[in-house]
XYZ file of C-alpha atoms in Angstrom:
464
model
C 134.211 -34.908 -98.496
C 132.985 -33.149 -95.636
C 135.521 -32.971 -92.939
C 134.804 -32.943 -88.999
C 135.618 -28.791 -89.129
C 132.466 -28.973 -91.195
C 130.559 -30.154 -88.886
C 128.276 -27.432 -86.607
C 126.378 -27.293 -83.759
C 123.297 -25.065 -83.992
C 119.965 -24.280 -83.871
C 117.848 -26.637 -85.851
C 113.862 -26.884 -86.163
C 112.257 -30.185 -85.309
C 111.247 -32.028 -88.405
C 106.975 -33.573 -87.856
C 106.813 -35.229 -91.030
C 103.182 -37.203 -90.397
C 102.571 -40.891 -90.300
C 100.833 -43.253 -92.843
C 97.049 -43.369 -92.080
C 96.678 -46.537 -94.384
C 98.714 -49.627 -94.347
C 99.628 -50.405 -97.506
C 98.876 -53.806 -99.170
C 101.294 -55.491 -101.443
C 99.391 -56.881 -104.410
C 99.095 -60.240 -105.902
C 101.380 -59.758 -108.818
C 104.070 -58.757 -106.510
C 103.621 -61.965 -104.730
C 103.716 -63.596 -108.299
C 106.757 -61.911 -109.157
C 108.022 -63.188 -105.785
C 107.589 -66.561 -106.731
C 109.300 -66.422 -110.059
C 112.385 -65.078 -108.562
C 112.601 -67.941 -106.270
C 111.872 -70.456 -108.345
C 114.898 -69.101 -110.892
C 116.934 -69.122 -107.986
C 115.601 -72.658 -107.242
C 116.696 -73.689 -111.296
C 119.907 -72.289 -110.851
C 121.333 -74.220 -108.327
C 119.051 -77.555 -109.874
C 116.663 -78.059 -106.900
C 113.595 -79.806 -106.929
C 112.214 -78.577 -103.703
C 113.274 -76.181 -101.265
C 112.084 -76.016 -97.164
C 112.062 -72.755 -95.768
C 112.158 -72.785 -91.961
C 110.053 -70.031 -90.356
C 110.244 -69.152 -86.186
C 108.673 -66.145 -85.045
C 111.479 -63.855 -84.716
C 113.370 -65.180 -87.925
C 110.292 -65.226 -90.270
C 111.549 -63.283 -93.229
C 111.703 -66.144 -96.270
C 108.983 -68.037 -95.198
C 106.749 -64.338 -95.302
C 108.448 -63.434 -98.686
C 106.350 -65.953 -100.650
C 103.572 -66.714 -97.801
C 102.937 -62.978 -96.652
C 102.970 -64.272 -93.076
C 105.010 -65.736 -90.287
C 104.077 -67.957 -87.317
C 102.803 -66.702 -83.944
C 103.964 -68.580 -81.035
C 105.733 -72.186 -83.619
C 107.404 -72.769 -85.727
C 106.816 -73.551 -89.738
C 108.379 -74.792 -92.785
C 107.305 -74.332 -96.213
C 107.680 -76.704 -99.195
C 107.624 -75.445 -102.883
C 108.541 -77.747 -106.117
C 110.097 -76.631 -108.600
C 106.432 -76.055 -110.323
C 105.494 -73.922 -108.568
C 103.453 -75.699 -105.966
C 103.759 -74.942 -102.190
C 102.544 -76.330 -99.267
C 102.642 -75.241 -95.960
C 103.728 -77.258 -92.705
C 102.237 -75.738 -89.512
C 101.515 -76.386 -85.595
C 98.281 -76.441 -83.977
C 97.355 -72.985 -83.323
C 98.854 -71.540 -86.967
C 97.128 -74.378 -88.935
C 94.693 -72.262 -90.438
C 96.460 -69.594 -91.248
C 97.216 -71.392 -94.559
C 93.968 -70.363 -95.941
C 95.058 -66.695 -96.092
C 98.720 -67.610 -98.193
C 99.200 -64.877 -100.292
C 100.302 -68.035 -102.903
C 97.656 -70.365 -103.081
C 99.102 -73.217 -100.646
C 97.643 -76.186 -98.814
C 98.259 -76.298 -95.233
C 99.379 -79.633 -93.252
C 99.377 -80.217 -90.031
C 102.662 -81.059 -88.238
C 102.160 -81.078 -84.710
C 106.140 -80.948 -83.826
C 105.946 -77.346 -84.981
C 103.839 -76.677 -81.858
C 104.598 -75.506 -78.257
C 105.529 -78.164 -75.815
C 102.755 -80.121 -74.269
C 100.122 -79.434 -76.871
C 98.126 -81.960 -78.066
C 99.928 -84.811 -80.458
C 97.037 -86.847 -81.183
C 98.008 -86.335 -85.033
C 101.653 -86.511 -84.757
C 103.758 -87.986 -87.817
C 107.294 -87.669 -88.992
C 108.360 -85.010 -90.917
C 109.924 -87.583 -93.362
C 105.939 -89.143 -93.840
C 104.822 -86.173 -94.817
C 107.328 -85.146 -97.205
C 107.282 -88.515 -98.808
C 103.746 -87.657 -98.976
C 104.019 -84.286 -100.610
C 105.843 -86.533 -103.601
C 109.345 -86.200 -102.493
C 111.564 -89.054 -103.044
C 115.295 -90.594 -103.177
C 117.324 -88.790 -105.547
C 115.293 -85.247 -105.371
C 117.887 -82.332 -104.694
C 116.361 -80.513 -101.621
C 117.444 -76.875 -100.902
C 116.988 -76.069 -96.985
C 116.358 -72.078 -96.366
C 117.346 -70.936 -92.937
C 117.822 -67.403 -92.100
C 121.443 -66.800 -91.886
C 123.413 -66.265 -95.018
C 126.366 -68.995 -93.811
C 127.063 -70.594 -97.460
C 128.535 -69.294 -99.794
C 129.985 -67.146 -97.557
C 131.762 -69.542 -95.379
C 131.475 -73.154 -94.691
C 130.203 -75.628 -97.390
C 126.330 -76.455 -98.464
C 126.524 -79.242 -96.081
C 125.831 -76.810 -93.339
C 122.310 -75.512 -92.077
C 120.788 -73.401 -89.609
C 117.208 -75.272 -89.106
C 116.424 -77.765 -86.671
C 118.183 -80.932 -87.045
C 114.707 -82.977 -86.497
C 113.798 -81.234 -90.135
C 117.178 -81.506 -91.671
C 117.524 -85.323 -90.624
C 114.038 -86.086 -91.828
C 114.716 -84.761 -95.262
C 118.044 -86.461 -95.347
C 115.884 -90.134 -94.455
C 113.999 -89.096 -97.264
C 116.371 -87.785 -100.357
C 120.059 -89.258 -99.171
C 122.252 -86.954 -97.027
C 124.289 -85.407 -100.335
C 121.356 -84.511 -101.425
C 119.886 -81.326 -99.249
C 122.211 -78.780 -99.029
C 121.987 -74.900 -97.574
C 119.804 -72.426 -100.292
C 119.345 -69.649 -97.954
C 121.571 -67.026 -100.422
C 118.441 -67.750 -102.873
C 116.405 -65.018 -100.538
C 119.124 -63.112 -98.627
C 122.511 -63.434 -100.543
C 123.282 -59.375 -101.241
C 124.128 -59.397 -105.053
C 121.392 -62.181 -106.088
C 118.805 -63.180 -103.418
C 115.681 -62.132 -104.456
C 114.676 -60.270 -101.796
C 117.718 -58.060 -101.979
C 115.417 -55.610 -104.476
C 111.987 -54.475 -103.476
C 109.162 -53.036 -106.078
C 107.642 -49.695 -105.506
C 104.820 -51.469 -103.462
C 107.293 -52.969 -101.426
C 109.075 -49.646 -100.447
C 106.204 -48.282 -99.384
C 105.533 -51.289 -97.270
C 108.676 -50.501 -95.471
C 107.793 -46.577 -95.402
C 104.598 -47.526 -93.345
C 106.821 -49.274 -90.328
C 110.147 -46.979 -90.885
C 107.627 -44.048 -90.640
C 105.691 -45.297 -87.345
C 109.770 -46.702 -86.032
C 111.099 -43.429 -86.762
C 108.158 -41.400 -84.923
C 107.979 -43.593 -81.537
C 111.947 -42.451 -81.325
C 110.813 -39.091 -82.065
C 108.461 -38.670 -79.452
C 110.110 -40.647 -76.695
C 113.197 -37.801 -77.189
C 110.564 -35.194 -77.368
C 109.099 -36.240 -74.286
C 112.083 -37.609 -71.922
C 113.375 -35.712 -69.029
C 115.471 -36.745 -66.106
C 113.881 -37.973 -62.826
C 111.340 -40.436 -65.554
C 112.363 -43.941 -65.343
C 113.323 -45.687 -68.470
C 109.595 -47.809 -68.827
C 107.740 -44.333 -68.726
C 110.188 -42.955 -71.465
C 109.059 -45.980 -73.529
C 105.690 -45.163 -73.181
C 106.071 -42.155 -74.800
C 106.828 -44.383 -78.136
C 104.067 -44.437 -80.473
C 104.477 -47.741 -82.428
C 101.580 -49.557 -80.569
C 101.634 -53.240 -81.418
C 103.213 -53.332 -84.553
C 105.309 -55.713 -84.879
C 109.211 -55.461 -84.261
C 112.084 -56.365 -86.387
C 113.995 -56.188 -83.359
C 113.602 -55.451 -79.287
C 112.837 -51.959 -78.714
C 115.526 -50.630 -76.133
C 115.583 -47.212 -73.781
C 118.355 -47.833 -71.693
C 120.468 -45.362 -69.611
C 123.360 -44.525 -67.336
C 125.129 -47.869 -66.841
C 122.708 -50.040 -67.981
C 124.208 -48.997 -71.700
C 127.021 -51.140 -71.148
C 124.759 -54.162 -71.008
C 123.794 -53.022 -74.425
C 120.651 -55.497 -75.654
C 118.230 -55.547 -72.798
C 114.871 -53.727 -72.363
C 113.719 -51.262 -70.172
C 113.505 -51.427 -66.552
C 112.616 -48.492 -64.040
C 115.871 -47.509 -63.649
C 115.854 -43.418 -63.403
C 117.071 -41.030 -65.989
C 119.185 -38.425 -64.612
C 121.565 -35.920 -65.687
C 125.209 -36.642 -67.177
C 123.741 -40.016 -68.189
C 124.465 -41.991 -71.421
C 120.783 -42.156 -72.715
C 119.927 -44.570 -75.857
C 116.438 -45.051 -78.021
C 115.500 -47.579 -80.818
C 112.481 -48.757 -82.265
C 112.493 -51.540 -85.281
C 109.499 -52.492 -86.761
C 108.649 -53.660 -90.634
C 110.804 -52.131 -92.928
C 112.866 -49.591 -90.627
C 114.590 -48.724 -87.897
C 115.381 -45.655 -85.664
C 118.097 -45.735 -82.906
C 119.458 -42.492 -80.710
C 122.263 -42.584 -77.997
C 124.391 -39.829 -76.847
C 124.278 -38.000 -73.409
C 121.365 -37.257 -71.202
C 122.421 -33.239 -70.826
C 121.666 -29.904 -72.426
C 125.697 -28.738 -72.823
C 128.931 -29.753 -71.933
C 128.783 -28.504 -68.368
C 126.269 -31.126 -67.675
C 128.844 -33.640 -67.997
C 131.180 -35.310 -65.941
C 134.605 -32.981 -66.135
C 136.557 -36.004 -67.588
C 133.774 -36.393 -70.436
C 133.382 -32.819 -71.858
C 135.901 -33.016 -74.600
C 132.903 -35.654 -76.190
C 131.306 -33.317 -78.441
C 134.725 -32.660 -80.320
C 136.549 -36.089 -79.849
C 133.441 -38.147 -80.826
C 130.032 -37.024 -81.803
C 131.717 -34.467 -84.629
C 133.779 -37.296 -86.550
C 130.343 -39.752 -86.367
C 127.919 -37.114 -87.471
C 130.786 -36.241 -90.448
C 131.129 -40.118 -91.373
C 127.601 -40.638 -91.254
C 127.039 -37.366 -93.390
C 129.715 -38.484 -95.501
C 127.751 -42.155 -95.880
C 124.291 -40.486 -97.007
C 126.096 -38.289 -99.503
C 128.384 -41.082 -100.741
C 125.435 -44.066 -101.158
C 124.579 -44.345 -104.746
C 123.542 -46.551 -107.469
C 126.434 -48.320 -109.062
C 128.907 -47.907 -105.972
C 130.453 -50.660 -105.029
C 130.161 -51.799 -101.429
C 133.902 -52.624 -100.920
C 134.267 -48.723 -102.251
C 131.380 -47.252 -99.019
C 133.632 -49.319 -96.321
C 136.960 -47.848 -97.537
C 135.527 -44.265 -97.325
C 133.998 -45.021 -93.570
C 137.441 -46.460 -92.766
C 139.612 -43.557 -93.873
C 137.673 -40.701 -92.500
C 136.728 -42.727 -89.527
C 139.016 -45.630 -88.946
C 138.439 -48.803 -86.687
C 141.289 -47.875 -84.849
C 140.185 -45.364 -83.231
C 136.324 -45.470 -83.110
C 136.269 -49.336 -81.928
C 133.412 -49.987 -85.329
C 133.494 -53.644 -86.289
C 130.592 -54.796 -87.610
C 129.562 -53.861 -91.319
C 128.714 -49.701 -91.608
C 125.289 -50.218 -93.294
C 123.552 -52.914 -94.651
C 120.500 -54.264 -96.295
C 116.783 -54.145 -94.346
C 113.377 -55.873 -95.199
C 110.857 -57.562 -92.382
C 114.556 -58.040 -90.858
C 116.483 -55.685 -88.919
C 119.443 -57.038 -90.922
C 118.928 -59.034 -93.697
C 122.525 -58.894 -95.399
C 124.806 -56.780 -96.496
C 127.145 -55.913 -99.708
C 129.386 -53.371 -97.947
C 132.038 -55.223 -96.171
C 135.753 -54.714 -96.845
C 136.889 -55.624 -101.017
C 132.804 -56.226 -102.025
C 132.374 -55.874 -105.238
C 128.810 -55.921 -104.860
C 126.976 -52.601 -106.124
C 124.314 -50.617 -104.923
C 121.047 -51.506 -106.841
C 117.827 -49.609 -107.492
C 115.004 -51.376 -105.427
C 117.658 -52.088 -102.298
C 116.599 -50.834 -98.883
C 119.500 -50.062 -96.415
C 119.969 -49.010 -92.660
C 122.805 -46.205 -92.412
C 124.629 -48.168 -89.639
C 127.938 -47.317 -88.745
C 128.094 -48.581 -84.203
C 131.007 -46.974 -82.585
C 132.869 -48.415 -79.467
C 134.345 -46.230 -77.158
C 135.437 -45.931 -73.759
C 132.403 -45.994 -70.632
C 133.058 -42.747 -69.476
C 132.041 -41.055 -73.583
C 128.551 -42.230 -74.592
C 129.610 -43.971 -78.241
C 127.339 -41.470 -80.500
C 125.006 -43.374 -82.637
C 121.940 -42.194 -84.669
C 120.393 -45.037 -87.337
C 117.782 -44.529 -90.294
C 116.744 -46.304 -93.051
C 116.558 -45.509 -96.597
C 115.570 -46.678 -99.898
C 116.786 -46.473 -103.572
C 115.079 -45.648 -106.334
C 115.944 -44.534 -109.851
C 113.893 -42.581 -112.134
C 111.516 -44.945 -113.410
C 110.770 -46.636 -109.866
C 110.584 -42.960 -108.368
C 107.646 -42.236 -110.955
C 106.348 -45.706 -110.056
C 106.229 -44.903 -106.599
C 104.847 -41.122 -106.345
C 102.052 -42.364 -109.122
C 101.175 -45.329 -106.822
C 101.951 -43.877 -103.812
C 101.399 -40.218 -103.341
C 101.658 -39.525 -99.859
C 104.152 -42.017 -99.672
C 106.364 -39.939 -101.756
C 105.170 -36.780 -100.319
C 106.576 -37.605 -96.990
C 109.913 -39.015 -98.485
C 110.379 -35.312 -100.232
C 109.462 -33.726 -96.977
C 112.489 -35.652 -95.627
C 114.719 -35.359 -98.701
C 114.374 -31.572 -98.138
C 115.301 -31.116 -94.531
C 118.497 -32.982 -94.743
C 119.058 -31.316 -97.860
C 118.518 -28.085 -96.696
C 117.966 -27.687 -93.081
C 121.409 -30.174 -92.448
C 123.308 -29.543 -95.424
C 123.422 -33.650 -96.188
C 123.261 -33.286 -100.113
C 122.066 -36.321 -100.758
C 121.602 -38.153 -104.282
C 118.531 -38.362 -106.709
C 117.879 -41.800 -106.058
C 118.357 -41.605 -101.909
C 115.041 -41.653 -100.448
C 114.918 -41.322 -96.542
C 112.493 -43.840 -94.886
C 113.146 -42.280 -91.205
C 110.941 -38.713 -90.549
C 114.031 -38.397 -88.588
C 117.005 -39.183 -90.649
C 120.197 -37.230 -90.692
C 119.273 -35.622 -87.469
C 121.647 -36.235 -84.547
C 120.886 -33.663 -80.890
C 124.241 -34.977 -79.132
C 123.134 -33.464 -75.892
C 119.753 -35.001 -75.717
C 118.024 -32.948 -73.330
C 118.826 -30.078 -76.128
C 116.097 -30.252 -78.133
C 116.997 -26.863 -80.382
C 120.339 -27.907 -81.196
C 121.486 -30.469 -83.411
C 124.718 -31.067 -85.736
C 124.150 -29.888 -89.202
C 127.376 -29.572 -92.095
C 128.858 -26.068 -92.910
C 130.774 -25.764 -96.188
């Protein structure tokens, strides 16, 4: 177990790993494949349909079998138990149907659209589903995108729009539509919780182009910049987000999750960077200086009290993640090397990531969920610690992948692979993180954490 005297700071080269030149495109069969998981989820809990509610920021089920999301509305998707899907939609995503990735037919349900539109075609939601061939006594599953049951609360509760959940309920009796969302999302069983080799490299394409706009905005920062130019210094373009990208310094860290604004970077500031897009992301914070004397006086024991233990915990989680281990077994060794107590982390220290930020997650306290081949997971442990430290943070994501689906995915996938050896190798041997067979880094910056973030020679690596 490495300890926090392992930890050094030192000279370390920058890693330029290369982006993906070619979006990958996940094939048909994969969608197919897709479709048979849900629909065994759908048999084992005896549904005969299932609605999957779709918004543009929480799109992630409805894309799963669909392969896209809405732009601007809202959208629900209805699949029998045969197999058979159709897809509600607004005005402006109406034909967007055509392009389903499983053959659906598209309906028009003008309630799904922004306010004001045109509702010259307006009908209940209940009409339609009656139409569709739902009827009294059907068991309807309703997918939001929170995993609430069966983690707490009963089946009875929902997190879609009560016009769609009352509408159902007019249609198959009120005991009859009940919360499926753990079908998709729940971290031992949904069926999104493992991903194919196509899939992975999917996620490589937006972890890869996440990973490189937080690479070059640190490259290219310097005080007396305002935080909107550092952003614009990030490289992801307009691909799409899995969460707000944030630059955000001095004071305005303590507001946490807002965007830029022109306030200036200067020197002695807490300085933070993150970019989420498809599949990954990458998030920096630490202090805007290049050594301790750059800081205020009562702040210069931070390198020792704080960013040492985090970089040793979070070394400690990339060398400890591993097929078979059990989630519950990853939170006790994060809270005995780097206790709650003390560090002020709450929330769960890594968890599962897909078109979401955070889908789920099967490391929590007692889980006896275990780490699968085919999961993808964001090393995320978030320390809280007083205003005048910055809390150290540095955030990567990361698939696994055992010997067969390796081969899968360097046969399929060569560059893909390429790239995730190039960053196997300089945490392996430029940092000292030994990581695991079957731990392949998504990030082209993973492992590497430059505490003083106008430093950009030094970074934290592990001595033995």
């Amino acid at each position: 177990m490495i300890k926090v005297d392992n930890v050094k700071y030192t000279n370390v080269r920058e890693p330029f790993i290369g982006l993906p030149q070619e979006t990958p495109v996940i094939p048909d069969e994969v969608y197919e494949g897709r479709l048979e998981k849900v629909l065994d989820g759908m048999k084992s809990k005896d549904l005969d349909y299932i609605l999957v509610y779709a918004d543009r920021e929480h799109y992630g089920n409805f894309d799963y079998l669909a392969g896209f999301g809405p732009r601007f509305e809202e959208a629900v998707l209805v699949l029998d138990k045969e197999g058979k899907m159709q897809l509600l939609l607004g005005n402006e995503c109406l034909s967007m149907y055509k392009h389903s990735r499983i053959p659906a037919e598209g309906i028009l349900y003008q309630t799904l659209s922004l306010p004001n539109q045109p509702m010259d075609d307006h009908r209940l939601i209940e009409d339609i589903l009656e139409e569709i061939g739902l009827k009294d006594s059907d068991k309807v599953g309703m997918v939001g995108w929170k995993l609430m049951y069966p983690v707490f609360g009963t089946e009875y509760v929902y997190d879609v729009p009560s016009f769609i959940v009352d509408g159902t309920k007019k249609v198959v009796g009120d005991k009859n539509v009940v919360n499926a969302t753990d079908i998709f999302i729940h971290p031992e069983y949904g069926a999104r919780v493992i991903n194919t080799a196509d899939e992975i490299a999917y996620f490589e394409f937006g972890a890869a182009y996440a990973s490189d706009a937080v690479q070059q905005m640190l490259l290219n920062m310097r005080t007396g910049l305002t935080e909107i130019e550092v952003s614009q210094f990030g490289t992801a373009g307009s691909l799409p987000t899995s969460c707000f990208p944030k630059v955000l310094s001095g004071h305005r860290i303590d507001l946490n999750m807002v965007s830029p604004v022109t306030n200036e970077l200067k020197l002695g500031d807490r300085f933070q960077a993150t970019m989420g897009l498809i599949g990954g992301q990458t998030n920096r914070r630490g202090f805007l200086a290049y050594e301790e004397e750059d800081l205020a006086e009562e702040s210069r024991d931070w390198l020792e009290k704080y960013a040492k233990p985090y970089f040793a915990v979070a070394a400690n989680w990339y060398e400890t993640i591993a097929i078979d281990l059990e989630g519950g077994d990853m939170y006790d060794m994060v809270e005995s090397t780097y206790p709650q107590e003390k560090h002020g982390w709450w929330l769960n220290p890594g968890h599962l990531i897909a078109i979401e930020e955070w889908m789920s997650s099967p490391i929590y306290k007692d889980s006896e969920i275990t780490v699968k081949s085919g999961m993808c997971f964001q090393m995320d442990i978030i320390p809280f610690v007083e205003s005048k430290y910055a809390a150290p943070d540095f955030e990567d994501g990361l698939a696994i992948a055992d010997a067969d689906l390796r081969a899968e995915l360097e046969e399929k996938y060569p560059e893909v692979y390429s790239r995730i050896q190039a960053r196997r190798d300089f945490m392996i041997n430029e940092l000292n993180i030994q990581l695991k067979p079957e731990v392949l880094p998504l990030s082209n910056i993973a492992g590497l954490y430059r505490p003083y973030m106008l430093n950009k020679d030094k970074a934290f690596v592990v001595e033995r």
